[in-house]
Amino acid sequence: MITGYGHFVQLAESLQWDETELDLSVDRENWPKLTEAENAKVLGLIAGFVIAETSVAGQLGSFQEAASCDDAMEATFRSQARDEARHARFFDLVASDVAGVPGATAAARRAVLRDQVSSELADLFEHRLPATAERLAEDHDGLTAAVGLYHMVIEGVVLLAGQHAMLDALEGLSVGLPGVRKGMELVLRDERWHIGFGSRIVQSADIGPEQAASMLEQGETAAKVWGDLISAESIETAMKQHRRRLKASGIKFW
Ligand SMILES: [Fe+2]
Ligand SMILES: [Fe+2]
C-alpha cells in the first residue's frame, strides 16, 4: 500500500473554516425575494446536501477503523470526518437561518427536508452508504470498495455534481445569496481533497475489472439521484470526470 497520506492532514489543517463566521445577513434578507422556481431549486439542493452531508459525516468511523494499520491514513479519515461534520452544520445553518426551515433541532429540520429529496437520494444516503460502512466494520478488507462508493461515487459524482449545480443556480438568481455562495465554495474546496484522498487509496489498491465496472456503473446510477434539479449536461460532465478520475487511478475499462 502506498503511504504518504500525511500531506492530506496538513492540507486539511490549512483549509479549516468555521461556518458560524460566515455572514448570512444579506442571504436572510434576500431569501423571501426569490421567485418560486428559484426557491424550489435552491431549497431542493439544500435539502439534498443536508441529508447527504449528515449521512457521510456519520459513516466515516468504520473507514477510520479499517485504516487503523496506517496511522497517516487513519488520521486523514479523521480530518475528513471533521470537514463532513462542518458541512452538515453549514447546510443545516442555511436551512434554518436563511431558508427558515422549521424545527427546533437539526434532526427535526432534517425530517422536514427529507420529504423534499427523491427516494433514490434518500436510499443512497440512508441505506446503501450505511450498509457499505457496516460491511466495512465487519471486514476491513473491503476498504477499497467502500472508498469506491464513498469517495469516488458519492463525493466524486453525486455531491460534486450537486455542488456545481448549486453554484450555477446561485449565479443565476434574481437576488444574491453571497454567504451561501461563500460557504459552497469552501465546501467544494474541502471536497476536492477528499476526492483526491479517495483516488489515492483506489490507486494504491489492485482493482480488478469487476470492481472497476461496478464503480463505473454505481456512478451512472448515482448521478441520477438529483432528478431534475441537475441538468443532463451536468450529469454527463460529472460522469466524464468520474471516468477520467478512475482512469488516472490506474483503472482500465477499455
Ligand atoms: Fe462534505
Ligand atoms: Fe467530503
Short mmCIF file of C-alpha atoms and ligand atoms in Angstrom, two decimals:
data_model
loop_
_atom_site.label_atom_id
_atom_site.label_comp_id
_atom_site.label_asym_id
_atom_site.label_seq_id
_atom_site.Cartn_x
_atom_site.Cartn_y
_atom_site.Cartn_z
CA MET A 1 0.00 0.00 0.00
CA ILE A 2 1.33 3.44 -0.91
CA THR A 3 1.96 5.51 2.19
CA GLY A 4 2.27 9.26 2.28
CA TYR A 5 -1.23 10.29 3.32
CA GLY A 6 0.29 12.72 5.80
CA HIS A 7 0.14 15.69 3.45
CA PHE A 8 -3.67 15.42 3.29
CA VAL A 9 -3.83 16.04 7.04
CA GLN A 10 -1.62 19.13 6.69
CA LEU A 11 -3.69 20.33 3.76
CA ALA A 12 -6.93 19.84 5.72
CA GLU A 13 -5.42 21.75 8.62
CA SER A 14 -4.56 24.71 6.37
CA LEU A 15 -8.08 24.77 4.88
CA GLN A 16 -10.09 24.90 8.13
CA TRP A 17 -13.03 27.29 8.24
CA ASP A 18 -15.90 27.99 10.61
CA GLU A 19 -19.48 28.03 9.33
CA THR A 20 -20.58 30.33 12.16
CA GLU A 21 -18.25 33.06 10.87
CA LEU A 22 -19.99 33.32 7.51
CA ASP A 23 -22.07 36.45 7.12
CA LEU A 24 -25.56 35.30 6.10
CA SER A 25 -27.33 38.62 6.73
CA VAL A 26 -27.80 39.56 3.06
CA ASP A 27 -28.91 36.00 2.33
CA ARG A 28 -31.55 36.16 5.07
CA GLU A 29 -32.84 39.43 3.67
CA ASN A 30 -32.90 38.23 0.06
CA TRP A 31 -34.33 34.74 0.55
CA PRO A 32 -38.00 35.85 0.58
CA LYS A 33 -37.40 37.72 -2.68
CA LEU A 34 -36.52 34.54 -4.62
CA THR A 35 -39.00 33.54 -7.28
CA GLU A 36 -40.96 30.35 -6.68
CA ALA A 37 -38.83 28.43 -9.19
CA GLU A 38 -35.58 29.75 -7.68
CA ASN A 39 -36.74 28.86 -4.19
CA ALA A 40 -37.71 25.32 -5.27
CA LYS A 41 -34.36 24.70 -6.94
CA VAL A 42 -32.11 26.11 -4.21
CA LEU A 43 -34.11 24.57 -1.37
CA GLY A 44 -34.22 21.22 -3.20
CA LEU A 45 -30.44 21.21 -3.48
CA ILE A 46 -30.00 22.32 0.16
CA ALA A 47 -32.33 19.50 1.26
CA GLY A 48 -30.15 17.01 -0.63
CA PHE A 49 -26.98 18.39 0.94
CA VAL A 50 -28.44 18.29 4.46
CA ILE A 51 -29.40 14.61 4.07
CA ALA A 52 -26.14 13.72 2.28
CA GLU A 53 -23.63 15.52 4.50
CA THR A 54 -25.24 14.31 7.72
CA SER A 55 -25.05 10.77 6.40
CA VAL A 56 -21.45 10.91 5.15
CA ALA A 57 -20.31 12.59 8.37
CA GLY A 58 -21.76 9.72 10.37
CA GLN A 59 -20.23 6.91 8.30
CA LEU A 60 -16.52 7.69 8.43
CA GLY A 61 -15.90 5.87 11.73
CA SER A 62 -15.78 2.47 10.03
CA PHE A 63 -13.34 3.83 7.45
CA GLN A 64 -11.09 5.15 10.20
CA GLU A 65 -11.16 1.78 11.96
CA ALA A 66 -10.44 -0.13 8.75
CA ALA A 67 -7.39 2.11 8.19
CA SER A 68 -6.00 1.62 11.70
CA CYS A 69 -2.95 -0.23 10.29
CA ASP A 70 -1.83 3.00 8.64
CA ASP A 71 -1.58 5.93 11.08
CA ALA A 72 -1.48 8.63 8.40
CA MET A 73 -4.45 7.19 6.52
CA GLU A 74 -6.42 6.87 9.74
CA ALA A 75 -5.60 10.50 10.63
CA THR A 76 -6.72 11.60 7.17
CA PHE A 77 -10.12 9.92 7.62
CA ARG A 78 -10.36 11.75 10.96
CA SER A 79 -9.63 15.10 9.26
CA GLN A 80 -12.23 14.31 6.65
CA ALA A 81 -14.82 13.45 9.30
CA ARG A 82 -14.24 16.88 10.85
CA ASP A 83 -14.87 18.51 7.45
CA GLU A 84 -18.04 16.50 6.82
CA ALA A 85 -19.44 17.38 10.23
CA ARG A 86 -18.82 21.06 9.43
CA HIS A 87 -20.53 20.68 6.04
CA ALA A 88 -23.56 19.13 7.74
CA ARG A 89 -23.66 22.05 10.22
CA PHE A 90 -23.27 24.60 7.41
CA PHE A 91 -26.18 23.25 5.36
CA ASP A 92 -28.36 22.98 8.45
CA LEU A 93 -27.50 26.59 9.29
CA VAL A 94 -28.53 27.69 5.80
CA ALA A 95 -31.75 25.67 6.08
CA SER A 96 -32.70 27.15 9.46
CA ASP A 97 -31.28 30.69 9.33
CA VAL A 98 -31.67 31.56 5.66
CA ALA A 99 -34.44 29.37 4.27
CA GLY A 100 -36.42 29.34 7.51
CA VAL A 101 -36.99 25.58 7.54
CA PRO A 102 -38.99 24.91 10.72
CA GLY A 103 -37.78 22.66 13.52
CA ALA A 104 -36.15 23.20 16.90
CA THR A 105 -33.26 20.82 16.24
CA ALA A 106 -31.16 19.77 13.26
CA ALA A 107 -32.89 16.36 13.33
CA ALA A 108 -36.33 17.99 13.23
CA ARG A 109 -35.34 20.21 10.30
CA ARG A 110 -33.85 17.21 8.55
CA ALA A 111 -37.16 15.40 8.89
CA VAL A 112 -38.88 18.32 7.15
CA LEU A 113 -36.30 18.40 4.35
CA ARG A 114 -36.39 14.62 3.96
CA ASP A 115 -39.70 14.99 2.11
CA GLN A 116 -38.08 17.24 -0.49
CA VAL A 117 -35.48 14.77 -1.75
CA SER A 118 -36.02 11.89 -4.18
CA SER A 119 -36.42 8.40 -2.75
CA GLU A 120 -33.29 7.44 -4.72
CA LEU A 121 -31.22 10.10 -2.94
CA ALA A 122 -32.62 9.12 0.45
CA ASP A 123 -31.97 5.45 -0.30
CA LEU A 124 -28.36 6.07 -1.34
CA PHE A 125 -27.52 8.04 1.81
CA GLU A 126 -29.76 6.39 4.36
CA HIS A 127 -29.42 2.76 3.27
CA ARG A 128 -26.71 1.99 0.73
CA LEU A 129 -23.90 4.02 2.26
CA PRO A 130 -24.62 2.92 5.87
CA ALA A 131 -24.84 -0.73 4.69
CA THR A 132 -21.45 -0.39 2.99
CA ALA A 133 -19.93 1.16 6.12
CA GLU A 134 -21.42 -1.63 8.21
CA ARG A 135 -19.90 -4.28 5.93
CA LEU A 136 -16.59 -2.46 6.23
CA ALA A 137 -16.80 -2.54 10.03
CA GLU A 138 -17.08 -6.35 9.80
CA ASP A 139 -14.49 -6.84 7.09
CA HIS A 140 -11.68 -4.30 6.87
CA ASP A 141 -10.53 -5.79 3.55
CA GLY A 142 -13.47 -4.08 1.92
CA LEU A 143 -11.88 -0.65 2.32
CA THR A 144 -11.19 -0.09 -1.39
CA ALA A 145 -14.73 -0.99 -2.41
CA ALA A 146 -16.13 1.23 0.34
CA VAL A 147 -13.91 4.13 -0.75
CA GLY A 148 -15.08 3.42 -4.31
CA LEU A 149 -18.66 4.13 -3.24
CA TYR A 150 -18.00 6.90 -0.73
CA HIS A 151 -15.17 8.96 -2.25
CA MET A 152 -15.39 8.16 -5.94
CA VAL A 153 -19.14 7.79 -6.48
CA ILE A 154 -20.84 9.77 -3.72
CA GLU A 155 -18.36 12.59 -3.36
CA GLY A 156 -16.87 12.48 -6.87
CA VAL A 157 -20.15 12.21 -8.77
CA VAL A 158 -23.24 12.90 -6.65
CA LEU A 159 -22.02 15.67 -4.35
CA LEU A 160 -19.70 17.33 -6.83
CA ALA A 161 -22.45 17.48 -9.47
CA GLY A 162 -24.84 18.88 -6.85
CA GLN A 163 -22.33 21.47 -5.66
CA HIS A 164 -21.61 22.66 -9.19
CA ALA A 165 -25.34 22.84 -9.91
CA MET A 166 -25.80 24.89 -6.75
CA LEU A 167 -23.03 27.34 -7.71
CA ASP A 168 -24.60 27.70 -11.18
CA ALA A 169 -28.04 28.23 -9.63
CA LEU A 170 -26.69 30.87 -7.22
CA GLU A 171 -25.03 32.64 -10.13
CA GLY A 172 -28.32 32.99 -12.00
CA LEU A 173 -30.59 34.12 -9.14
CA SER A 174 -32.56 37.38 -9.34
CA VAL A 175 -31.11 38.32 -5.92
CA GLY A 176 -27.76 37.41 -4.36
CA LEU A 177 -27.07 34.84 -1.63
CA PRO A 178 -23.41 35.78 -1.02
CA GLY A 179 -22.95 33.96 2.31
CA VAL A 180 -24.36 30.72 0.93
CA ARG A 181 -22.15 31.11 -2.11
CA LYS A 182 -19.04 31.63 0.00
CA GLY A 183 -19.87 28.56 2.10
CA MET A 184 -20.47 26.46 -1.04
CA GLU A 185 -17.05 27.42 -2.38
CA LEU A 186 -15.44 26.39 0.91
CA VAL A 187 -17.31 23.07 0.92
CA LEU A 188 -16.19 22.42 -2.64
CA ARG A 189 -12.58 23.18 -1.68
CA ASP A 190 -12.76 20.54 1.08
CA GLU A 191 -14.44 18.02 -1.21
CA ARG A 192 -11.61 18.30 -3.73
CA TRP A 193 -9.05 16.96 -1.28
CA HIS A 194 -11.44 14.27 -0.04
CA ILE A 195 -11.79 13.00 -3.61
CA GLY A 196 -8.02 13.25 -4.10
CA PHE A 197 -7.54 11.18 -0.95
CA GLY A 198 -10.02 8.53 -2.13
CA SER A 199 -8.40 8.41 -5.56
CA ARG A 200 -5.06 7.77 -3.89
CA ILE A 201 -6.47 4.81 -1.94
CA VAL A 202 -8.04 3.35 -5.07
CA GLN A 203 -4.81 3.91 -6.97
CA SER A 204 -2.77 2.00 -4.39
CA ALA A 205 -5.14 -0.97 -4.46
CA ASP A 206 -5.22 -3.70 -7.03
CA ILE A 207 -8.58 -3.12 -8.70
CA GLY A 208 -9.89 -5.97 -10.80
CA PRO A 209 -12.08 -5.43 -13.88
CA GLU A 210 -15.21 -6.44 -11.97
CA GLN A 211 -14.71 -3.86 -9.24
CA ALA A 212 -13.81 -1.23 -11.85
CA ALA A 213 -17.01 -1.91 -13.79
CA SER A 214 -19.01 -1.72 -10.58
CA MET A 215 -17.55 1.71 -9.70
CA LEU A 216 -18.44 2.99 -13.14
CA GLU A 217 -21.94 1.55 -13.03
CA GLN A 218 -22.57 2.87 -9.50
CA GLY A 219 -21.55 6.32 -10.73
CA GLU A 220 -24.04 6.18 -13.59
CA THR A 221 -26.94 5.23 -11.32
CA ALA A 222 -25.99 7.60 -8.52
CA ALA A 223 -25.63 10.61 -10.83
CA LYS A 224 -29.40 10.50 -11.38
CA VAL A 225 -30.50 10.82 -7.74
CA TRP A 226 -30.92 14.60 -8.01
CA GLY A 227 -33.75 14.23 -10.53
CA ASP A 228 -34.47 17.43 -12.48
CA LEU A 229 -32.51 19.58 -10.03
CA ILE A 230 -29.46 18.82 -12.16
CA SER A 231 -29.36 19.05 -15.95
CA ALA A 232 -28.49 16.06 -18.13
CA GLU A 233 -25.49 18.03 -19.30
CA SER A 234 -24.12 18.43 -15.75
CA ILE A 235 -24.59 14.70 -15.14
CA GLU A 236 -22.64 13.95 -18.32
CA THR A 237 -19.83 16.27 -17.17
CA ALA A 238 -19.74 14.59 -13.74
CA MET A 239 -19.57 11.15 -15.37
CA LYS A 240 -16.80 12.24 -17.70
CA GLN A 241 -14.78 13.42 -14.70
CA HIS A 242 -15.58 10.18 -12.86
CA ARG A 243 -14.26 8.11 -15.78
CA ARG A 244 -11.18 10.32 -16.05
CA ARG A 245 -10.51 10.05 -12.31
CA LEU A 246 -10.84 6.26 -12.32
CA LYS A 247 -8.57 6.05 -15.35
CA ALA A 248 -5.99 8.28 -13.62
CA SER A 249 -6.15 5.93 -10.64
CA GLY A 250 -4.85 3.20 -12.92
CA ILE A 251 -8.19 1.58 -13.67
CA LYS A 252 -8.68 0.32 -17.20
CA PHE A 253 -12.11 -0.20 -18.69
CA TRP A 254 -11.23 -0.46 -22.28
FE FE B 1 -18.91 17.06 2.58
FE FE B 2 -16.34 15.06 1.54
#
